[in-house]
PDB file of N, CA and C in Angstrom:
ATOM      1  N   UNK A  14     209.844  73.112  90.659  1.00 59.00           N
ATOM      2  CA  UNK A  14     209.080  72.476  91.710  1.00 59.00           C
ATOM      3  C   UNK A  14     208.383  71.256  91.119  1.00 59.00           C
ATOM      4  N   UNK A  15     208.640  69.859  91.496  1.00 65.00           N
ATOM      5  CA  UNK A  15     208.042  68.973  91.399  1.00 65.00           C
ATOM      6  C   UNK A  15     207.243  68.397  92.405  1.00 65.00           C
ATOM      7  N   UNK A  16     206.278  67.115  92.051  1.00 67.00           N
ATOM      8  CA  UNK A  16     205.472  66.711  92.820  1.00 67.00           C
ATOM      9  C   UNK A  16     206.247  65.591  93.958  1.00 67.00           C
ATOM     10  N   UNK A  17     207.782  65.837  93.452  1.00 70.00           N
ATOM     11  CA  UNK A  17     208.870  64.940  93.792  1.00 70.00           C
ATOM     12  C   UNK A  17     209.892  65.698  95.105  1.00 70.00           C
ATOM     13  N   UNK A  18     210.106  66.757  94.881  1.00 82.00           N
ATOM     14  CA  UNK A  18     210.690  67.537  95.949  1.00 82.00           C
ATOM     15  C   UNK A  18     209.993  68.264  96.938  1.00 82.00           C
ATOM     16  N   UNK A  19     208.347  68.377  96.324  1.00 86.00           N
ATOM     17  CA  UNK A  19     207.521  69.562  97.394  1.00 86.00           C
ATOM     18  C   UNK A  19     207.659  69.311  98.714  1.00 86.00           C
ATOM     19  N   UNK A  20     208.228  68.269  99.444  1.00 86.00           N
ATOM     20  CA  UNK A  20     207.906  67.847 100.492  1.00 86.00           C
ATOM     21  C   UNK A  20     208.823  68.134 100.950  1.00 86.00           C
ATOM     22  N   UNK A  21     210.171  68.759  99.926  1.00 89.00           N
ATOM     23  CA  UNK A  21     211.269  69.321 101.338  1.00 89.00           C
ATOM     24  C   UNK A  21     210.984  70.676 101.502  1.00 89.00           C
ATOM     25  N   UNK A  22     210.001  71.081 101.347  1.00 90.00           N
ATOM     26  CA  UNK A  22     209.611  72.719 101.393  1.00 90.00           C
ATOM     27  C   UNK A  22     208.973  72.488 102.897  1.00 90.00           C
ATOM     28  N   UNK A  23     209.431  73.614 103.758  1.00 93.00           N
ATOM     29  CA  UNK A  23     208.531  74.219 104.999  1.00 93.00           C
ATOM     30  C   UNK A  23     207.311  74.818 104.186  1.00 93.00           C
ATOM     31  N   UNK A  24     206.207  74.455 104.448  1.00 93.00           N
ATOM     32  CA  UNK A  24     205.028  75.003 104.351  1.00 93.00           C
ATOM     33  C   UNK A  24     204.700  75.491 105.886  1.00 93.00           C
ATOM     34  N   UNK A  25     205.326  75.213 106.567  1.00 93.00           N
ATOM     35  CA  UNK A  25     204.036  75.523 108.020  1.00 93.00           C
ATOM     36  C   UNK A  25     203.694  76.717 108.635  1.00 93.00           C
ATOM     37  N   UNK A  26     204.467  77.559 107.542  1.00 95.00           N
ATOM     38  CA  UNK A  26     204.396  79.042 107.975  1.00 95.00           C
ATOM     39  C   UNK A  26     203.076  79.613 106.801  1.00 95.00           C
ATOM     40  N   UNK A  27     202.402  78.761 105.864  1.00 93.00           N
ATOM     41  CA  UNK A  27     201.161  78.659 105.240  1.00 93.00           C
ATOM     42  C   UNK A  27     199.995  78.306 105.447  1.00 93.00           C
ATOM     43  N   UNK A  28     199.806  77.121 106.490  1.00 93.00           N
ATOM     44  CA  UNK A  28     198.973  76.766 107.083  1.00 93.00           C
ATOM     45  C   UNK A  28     197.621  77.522 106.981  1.00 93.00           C
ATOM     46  N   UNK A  29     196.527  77.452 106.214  1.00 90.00           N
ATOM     47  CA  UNK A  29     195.480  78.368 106.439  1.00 90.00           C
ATOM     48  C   UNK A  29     195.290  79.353 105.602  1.00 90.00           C
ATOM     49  N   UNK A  30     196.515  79.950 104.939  1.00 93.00           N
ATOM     50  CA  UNK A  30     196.327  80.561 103.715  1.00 93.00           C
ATOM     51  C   UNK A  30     195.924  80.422 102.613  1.00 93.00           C
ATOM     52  N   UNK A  31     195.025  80.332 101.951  1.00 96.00           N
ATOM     53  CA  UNK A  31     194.449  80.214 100.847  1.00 96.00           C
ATOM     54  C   UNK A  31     195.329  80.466  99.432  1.00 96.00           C
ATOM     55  N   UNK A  32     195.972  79.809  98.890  1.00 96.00           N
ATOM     56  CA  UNK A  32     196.822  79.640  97.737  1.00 96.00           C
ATOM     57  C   UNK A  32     196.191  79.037  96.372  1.00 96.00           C
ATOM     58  N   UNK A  33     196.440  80.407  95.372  1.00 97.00           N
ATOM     59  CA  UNK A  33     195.946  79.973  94.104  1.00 97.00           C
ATOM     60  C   UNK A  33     197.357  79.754  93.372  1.00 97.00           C
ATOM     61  N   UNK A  34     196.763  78.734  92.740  1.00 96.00           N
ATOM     62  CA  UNK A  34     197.825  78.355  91.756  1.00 96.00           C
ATOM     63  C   UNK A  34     197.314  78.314  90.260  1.00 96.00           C
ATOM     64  N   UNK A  35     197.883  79.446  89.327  1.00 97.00           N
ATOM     65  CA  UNK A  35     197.386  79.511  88.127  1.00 97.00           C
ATOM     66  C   UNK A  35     198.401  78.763  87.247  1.00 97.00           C
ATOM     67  N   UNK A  36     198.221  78.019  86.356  1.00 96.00           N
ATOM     68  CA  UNK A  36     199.169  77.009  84.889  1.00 96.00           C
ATOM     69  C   UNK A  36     198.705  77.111  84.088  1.00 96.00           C
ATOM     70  N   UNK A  37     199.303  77.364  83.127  1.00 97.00           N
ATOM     71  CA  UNK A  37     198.976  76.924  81.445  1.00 97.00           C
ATOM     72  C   UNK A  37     198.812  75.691  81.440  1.00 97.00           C
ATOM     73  N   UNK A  38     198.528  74.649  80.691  1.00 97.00           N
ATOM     74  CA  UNK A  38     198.681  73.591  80.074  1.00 97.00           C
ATOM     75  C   UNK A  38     199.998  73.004  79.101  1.00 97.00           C
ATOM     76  N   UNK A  39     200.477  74.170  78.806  1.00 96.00           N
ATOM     77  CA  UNK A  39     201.640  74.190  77.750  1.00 96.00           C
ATOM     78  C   UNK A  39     202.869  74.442  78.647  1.00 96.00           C
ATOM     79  N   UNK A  40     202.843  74.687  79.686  1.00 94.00           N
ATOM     80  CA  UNK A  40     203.622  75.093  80.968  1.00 94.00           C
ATOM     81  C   UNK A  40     204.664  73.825  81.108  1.00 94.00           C
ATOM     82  N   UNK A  41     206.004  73.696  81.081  1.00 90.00           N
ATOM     83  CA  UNK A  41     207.075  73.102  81.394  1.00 90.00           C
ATOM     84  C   UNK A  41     206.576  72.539  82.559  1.00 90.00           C
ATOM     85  N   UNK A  42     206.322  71.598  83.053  1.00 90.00           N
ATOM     86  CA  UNK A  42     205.983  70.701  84.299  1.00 90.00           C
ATOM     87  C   UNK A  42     204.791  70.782  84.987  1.00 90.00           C
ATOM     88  N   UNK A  43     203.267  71.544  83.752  1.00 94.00           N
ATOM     89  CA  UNK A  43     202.326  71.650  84.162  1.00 94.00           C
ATOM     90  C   UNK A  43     201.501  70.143  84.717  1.00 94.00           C
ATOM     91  N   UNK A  44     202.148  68.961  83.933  1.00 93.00           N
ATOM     92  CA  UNK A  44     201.473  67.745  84.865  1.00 93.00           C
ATOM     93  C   UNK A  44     202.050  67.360  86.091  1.00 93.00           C
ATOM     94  N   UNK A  45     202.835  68.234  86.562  1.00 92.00           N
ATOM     95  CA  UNK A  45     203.462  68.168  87.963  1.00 92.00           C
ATOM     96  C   UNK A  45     202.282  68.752  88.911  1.00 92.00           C
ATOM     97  N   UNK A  46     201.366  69.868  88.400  1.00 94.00           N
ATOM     98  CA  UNK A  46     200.086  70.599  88.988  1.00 94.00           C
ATOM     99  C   UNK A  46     199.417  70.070  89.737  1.00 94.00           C
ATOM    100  N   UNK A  47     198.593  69.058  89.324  1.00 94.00           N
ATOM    101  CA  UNK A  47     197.780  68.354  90.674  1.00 94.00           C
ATOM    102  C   UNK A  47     198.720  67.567  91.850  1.00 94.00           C
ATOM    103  N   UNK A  48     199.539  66.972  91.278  1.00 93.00           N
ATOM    104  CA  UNK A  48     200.034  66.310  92.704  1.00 93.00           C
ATOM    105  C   UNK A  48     200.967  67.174  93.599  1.00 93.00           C
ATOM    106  N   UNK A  49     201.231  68.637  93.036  1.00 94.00           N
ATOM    107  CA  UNK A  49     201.826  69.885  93.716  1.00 94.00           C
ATOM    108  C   UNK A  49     200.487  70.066  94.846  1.00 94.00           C
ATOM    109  N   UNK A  50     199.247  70.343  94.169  1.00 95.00           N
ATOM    110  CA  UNK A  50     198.051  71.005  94.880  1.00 95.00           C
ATOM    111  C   UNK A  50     197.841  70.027  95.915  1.00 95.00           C
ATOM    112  N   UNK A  51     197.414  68.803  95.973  1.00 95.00           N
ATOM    113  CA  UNK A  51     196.961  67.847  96.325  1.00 95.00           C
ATOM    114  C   UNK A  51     198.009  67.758  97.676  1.00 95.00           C
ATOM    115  N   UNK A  52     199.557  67.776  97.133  1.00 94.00           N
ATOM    116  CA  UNK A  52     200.218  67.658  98.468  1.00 94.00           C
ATOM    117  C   UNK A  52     200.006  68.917  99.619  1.00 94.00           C
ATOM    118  N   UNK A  53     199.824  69.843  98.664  1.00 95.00           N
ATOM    119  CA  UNK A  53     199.735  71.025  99.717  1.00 95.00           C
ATOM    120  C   UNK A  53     198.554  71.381 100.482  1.00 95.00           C
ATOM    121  N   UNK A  54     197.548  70.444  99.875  1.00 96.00           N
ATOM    122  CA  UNK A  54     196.427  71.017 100.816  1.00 96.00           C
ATOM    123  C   UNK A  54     196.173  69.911 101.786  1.00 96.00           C
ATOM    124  N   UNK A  55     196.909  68.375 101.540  1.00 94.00           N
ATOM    125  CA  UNK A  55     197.371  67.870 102.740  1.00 94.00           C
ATOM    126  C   UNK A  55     198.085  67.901 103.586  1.00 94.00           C
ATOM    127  N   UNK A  56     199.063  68.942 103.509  1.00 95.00           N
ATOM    128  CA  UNK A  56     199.983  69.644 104.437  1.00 95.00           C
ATOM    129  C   UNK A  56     199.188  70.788 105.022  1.00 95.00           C
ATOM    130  N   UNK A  57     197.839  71.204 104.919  1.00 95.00           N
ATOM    131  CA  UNK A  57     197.735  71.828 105.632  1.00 95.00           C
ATOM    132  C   UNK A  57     197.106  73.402 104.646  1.00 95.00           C
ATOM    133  N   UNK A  58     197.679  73.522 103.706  1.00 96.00           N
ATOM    134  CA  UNK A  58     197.553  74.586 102.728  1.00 96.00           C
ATOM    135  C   UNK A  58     196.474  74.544 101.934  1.00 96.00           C
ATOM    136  N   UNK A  59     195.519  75.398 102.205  1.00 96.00           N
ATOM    137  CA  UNK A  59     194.554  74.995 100.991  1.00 96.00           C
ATOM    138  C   UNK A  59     194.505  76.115  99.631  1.00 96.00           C
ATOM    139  N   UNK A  60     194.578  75.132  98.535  1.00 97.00           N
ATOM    140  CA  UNK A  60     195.163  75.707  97.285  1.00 97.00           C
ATOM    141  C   UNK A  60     194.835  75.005  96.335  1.00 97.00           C
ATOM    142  N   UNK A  61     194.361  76.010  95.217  1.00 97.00           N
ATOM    143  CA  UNK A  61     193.592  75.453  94.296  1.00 97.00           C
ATOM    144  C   UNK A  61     194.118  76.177  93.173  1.00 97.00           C
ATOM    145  N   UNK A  62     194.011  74.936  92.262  1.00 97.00           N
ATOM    146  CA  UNK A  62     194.411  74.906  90.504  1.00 97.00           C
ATOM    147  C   UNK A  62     193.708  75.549  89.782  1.00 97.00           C
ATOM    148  N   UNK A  63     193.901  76.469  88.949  1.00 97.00           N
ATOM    149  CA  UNK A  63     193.671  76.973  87.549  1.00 97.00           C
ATOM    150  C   UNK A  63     194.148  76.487  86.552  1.00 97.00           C
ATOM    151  N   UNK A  64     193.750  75.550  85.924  1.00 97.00           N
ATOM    152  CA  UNK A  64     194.178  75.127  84.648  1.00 97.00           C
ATOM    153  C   UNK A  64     194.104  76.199  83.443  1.00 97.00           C
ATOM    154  N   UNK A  65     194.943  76.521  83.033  1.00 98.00           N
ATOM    155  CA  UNK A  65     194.488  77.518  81.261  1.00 98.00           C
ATOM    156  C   UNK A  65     195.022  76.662  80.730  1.00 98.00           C
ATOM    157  N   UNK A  66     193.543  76.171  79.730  1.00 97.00           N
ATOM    158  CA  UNK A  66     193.729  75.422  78.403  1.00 97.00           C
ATOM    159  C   UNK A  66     194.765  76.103  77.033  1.00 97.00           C
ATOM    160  N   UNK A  67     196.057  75.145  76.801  1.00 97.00           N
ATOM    161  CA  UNK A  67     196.567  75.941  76.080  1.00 97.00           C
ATOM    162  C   UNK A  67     197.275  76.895  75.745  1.00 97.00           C
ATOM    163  N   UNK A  68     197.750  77.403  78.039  1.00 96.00           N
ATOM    164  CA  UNK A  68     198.075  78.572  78.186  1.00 96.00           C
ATOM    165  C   UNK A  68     199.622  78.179  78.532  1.00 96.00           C
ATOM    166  N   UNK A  69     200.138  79.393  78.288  1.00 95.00           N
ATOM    167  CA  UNK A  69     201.727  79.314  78.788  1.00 95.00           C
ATOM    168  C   UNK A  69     202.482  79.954  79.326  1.00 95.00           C
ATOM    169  N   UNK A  70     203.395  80.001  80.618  1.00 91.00           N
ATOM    170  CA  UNK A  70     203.698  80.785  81.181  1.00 91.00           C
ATOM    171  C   UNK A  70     203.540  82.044  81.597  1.00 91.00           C
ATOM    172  N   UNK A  71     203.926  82.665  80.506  1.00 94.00           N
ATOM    173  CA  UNK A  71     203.852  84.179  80.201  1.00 94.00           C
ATOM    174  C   UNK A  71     202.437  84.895  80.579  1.00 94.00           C
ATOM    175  N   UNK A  72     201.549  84.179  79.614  1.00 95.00           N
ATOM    176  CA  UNK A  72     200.209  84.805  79.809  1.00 95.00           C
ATOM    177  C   UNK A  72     198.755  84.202  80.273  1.00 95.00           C
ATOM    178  N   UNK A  73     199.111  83.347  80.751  1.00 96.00           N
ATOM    179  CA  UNK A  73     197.982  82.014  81.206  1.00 96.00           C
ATOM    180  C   UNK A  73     197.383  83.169  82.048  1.00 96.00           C
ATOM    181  N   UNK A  74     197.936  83.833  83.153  1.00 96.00           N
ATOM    182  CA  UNK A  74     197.033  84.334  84.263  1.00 96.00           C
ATOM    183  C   UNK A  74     196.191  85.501  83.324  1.00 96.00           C
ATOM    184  N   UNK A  75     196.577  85.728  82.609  1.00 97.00           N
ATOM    185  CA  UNK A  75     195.461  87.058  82.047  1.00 97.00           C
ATOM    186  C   UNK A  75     193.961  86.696  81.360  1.00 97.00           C
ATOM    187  N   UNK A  76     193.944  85.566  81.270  1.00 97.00           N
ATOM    188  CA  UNK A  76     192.980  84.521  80.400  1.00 97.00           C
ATOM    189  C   UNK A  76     192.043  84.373  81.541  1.00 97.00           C
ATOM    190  N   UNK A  77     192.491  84.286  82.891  1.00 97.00           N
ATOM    191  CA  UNK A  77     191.969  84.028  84.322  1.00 97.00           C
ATOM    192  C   UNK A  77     192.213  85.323  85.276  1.00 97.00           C
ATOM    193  N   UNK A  78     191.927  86.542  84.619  1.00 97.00           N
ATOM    194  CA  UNK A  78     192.164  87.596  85.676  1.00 97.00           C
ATOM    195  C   UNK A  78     191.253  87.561  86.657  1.00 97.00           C
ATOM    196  N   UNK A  79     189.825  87.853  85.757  1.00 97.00           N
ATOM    197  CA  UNK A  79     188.569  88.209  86.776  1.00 97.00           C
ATOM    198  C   UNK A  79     187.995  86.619  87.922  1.00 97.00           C
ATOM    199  N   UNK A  80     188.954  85.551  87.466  1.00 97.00           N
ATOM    200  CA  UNK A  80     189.260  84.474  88.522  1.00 97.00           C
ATOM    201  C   UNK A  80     190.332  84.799  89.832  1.00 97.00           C
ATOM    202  N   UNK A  81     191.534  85.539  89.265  1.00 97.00           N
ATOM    203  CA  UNK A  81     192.029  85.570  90.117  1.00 97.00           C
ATOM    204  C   UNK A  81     191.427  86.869  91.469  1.00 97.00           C
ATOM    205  N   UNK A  82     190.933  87.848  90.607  1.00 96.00           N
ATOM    206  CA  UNK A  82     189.886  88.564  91.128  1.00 96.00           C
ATOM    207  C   UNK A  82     188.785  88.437  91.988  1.00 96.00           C
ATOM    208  N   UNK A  83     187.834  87.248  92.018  1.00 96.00           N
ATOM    209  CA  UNK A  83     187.636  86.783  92.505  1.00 96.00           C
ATOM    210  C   UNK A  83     187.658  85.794  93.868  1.00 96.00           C
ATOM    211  N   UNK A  84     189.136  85.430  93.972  1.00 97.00           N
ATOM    212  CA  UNK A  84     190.038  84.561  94.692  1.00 97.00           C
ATOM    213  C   UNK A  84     190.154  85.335  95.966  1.00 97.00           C
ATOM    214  N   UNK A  85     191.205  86.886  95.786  1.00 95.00           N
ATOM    215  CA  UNK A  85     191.245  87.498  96.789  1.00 95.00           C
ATOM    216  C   UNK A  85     189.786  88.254  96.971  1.00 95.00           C
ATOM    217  N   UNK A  86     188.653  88.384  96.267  1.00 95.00           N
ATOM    218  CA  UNK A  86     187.736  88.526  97.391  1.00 95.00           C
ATOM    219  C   UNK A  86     187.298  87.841  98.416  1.00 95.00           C
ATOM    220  N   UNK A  87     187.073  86.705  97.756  1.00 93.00           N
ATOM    221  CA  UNK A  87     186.154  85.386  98.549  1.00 93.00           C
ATOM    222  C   UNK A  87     187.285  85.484  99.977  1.00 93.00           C
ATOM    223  N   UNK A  88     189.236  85.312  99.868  1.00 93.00           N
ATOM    224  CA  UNK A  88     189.666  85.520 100.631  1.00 93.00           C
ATOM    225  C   UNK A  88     190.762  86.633 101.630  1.00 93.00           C
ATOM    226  N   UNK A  89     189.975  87.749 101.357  1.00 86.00           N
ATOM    227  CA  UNK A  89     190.794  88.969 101.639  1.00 86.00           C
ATOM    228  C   UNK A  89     189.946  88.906 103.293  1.00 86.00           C
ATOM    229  N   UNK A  90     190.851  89.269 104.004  1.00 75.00           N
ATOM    230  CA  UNK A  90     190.074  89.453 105.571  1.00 75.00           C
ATOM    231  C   UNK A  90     189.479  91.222 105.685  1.00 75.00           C
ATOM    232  N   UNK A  91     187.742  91.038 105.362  1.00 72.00           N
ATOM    233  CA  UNK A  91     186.927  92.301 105.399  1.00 72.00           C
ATOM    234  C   UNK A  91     187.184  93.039 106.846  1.00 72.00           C
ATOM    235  N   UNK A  92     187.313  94.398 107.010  1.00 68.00           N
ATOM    236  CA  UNK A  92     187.173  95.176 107.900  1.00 68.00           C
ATOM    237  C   UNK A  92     186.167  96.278 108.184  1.00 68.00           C
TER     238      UNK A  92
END
């Protein structure tokens, strides 16, 4: 996924969903990251970057658990 093709993606079935996006830094096309986010939350998607300094593929999200933890509270729909 580049900041070059995102735009042939249907998003509109996202609209409103709250999308985290976690990257390493060391990540194969991690400077593709902001202009991925940036397009998508002008399409409508709002979605936000985790940068891990240093991190790579494999294990970047574990460095950012109690973030991602966080994420679906703030957006889990309470009952």
């Amino acid at each position: 996924l580049t900041t070059q093709n995102i735009d042939s993606y249907d998003v509109r079935n996202l609209e409103h969903v709250p999308v985290m996006l976690v990257c390493g830094t060391e990540n194969i096309g991690y400077d593709n990251m902001p202009g991925i986010t940036e397009n998508l939350c002008r399409r409508g998607v709002p979605t936000e970057l985790v940068s891990v300094g240093g991190g790579i593929h494999a294990t970047a999200w574990i460095r950012v658990l109690p973030d991602i933890f966080r994420f679906f509270d703030r957006n889990t729909v309470k009952k």
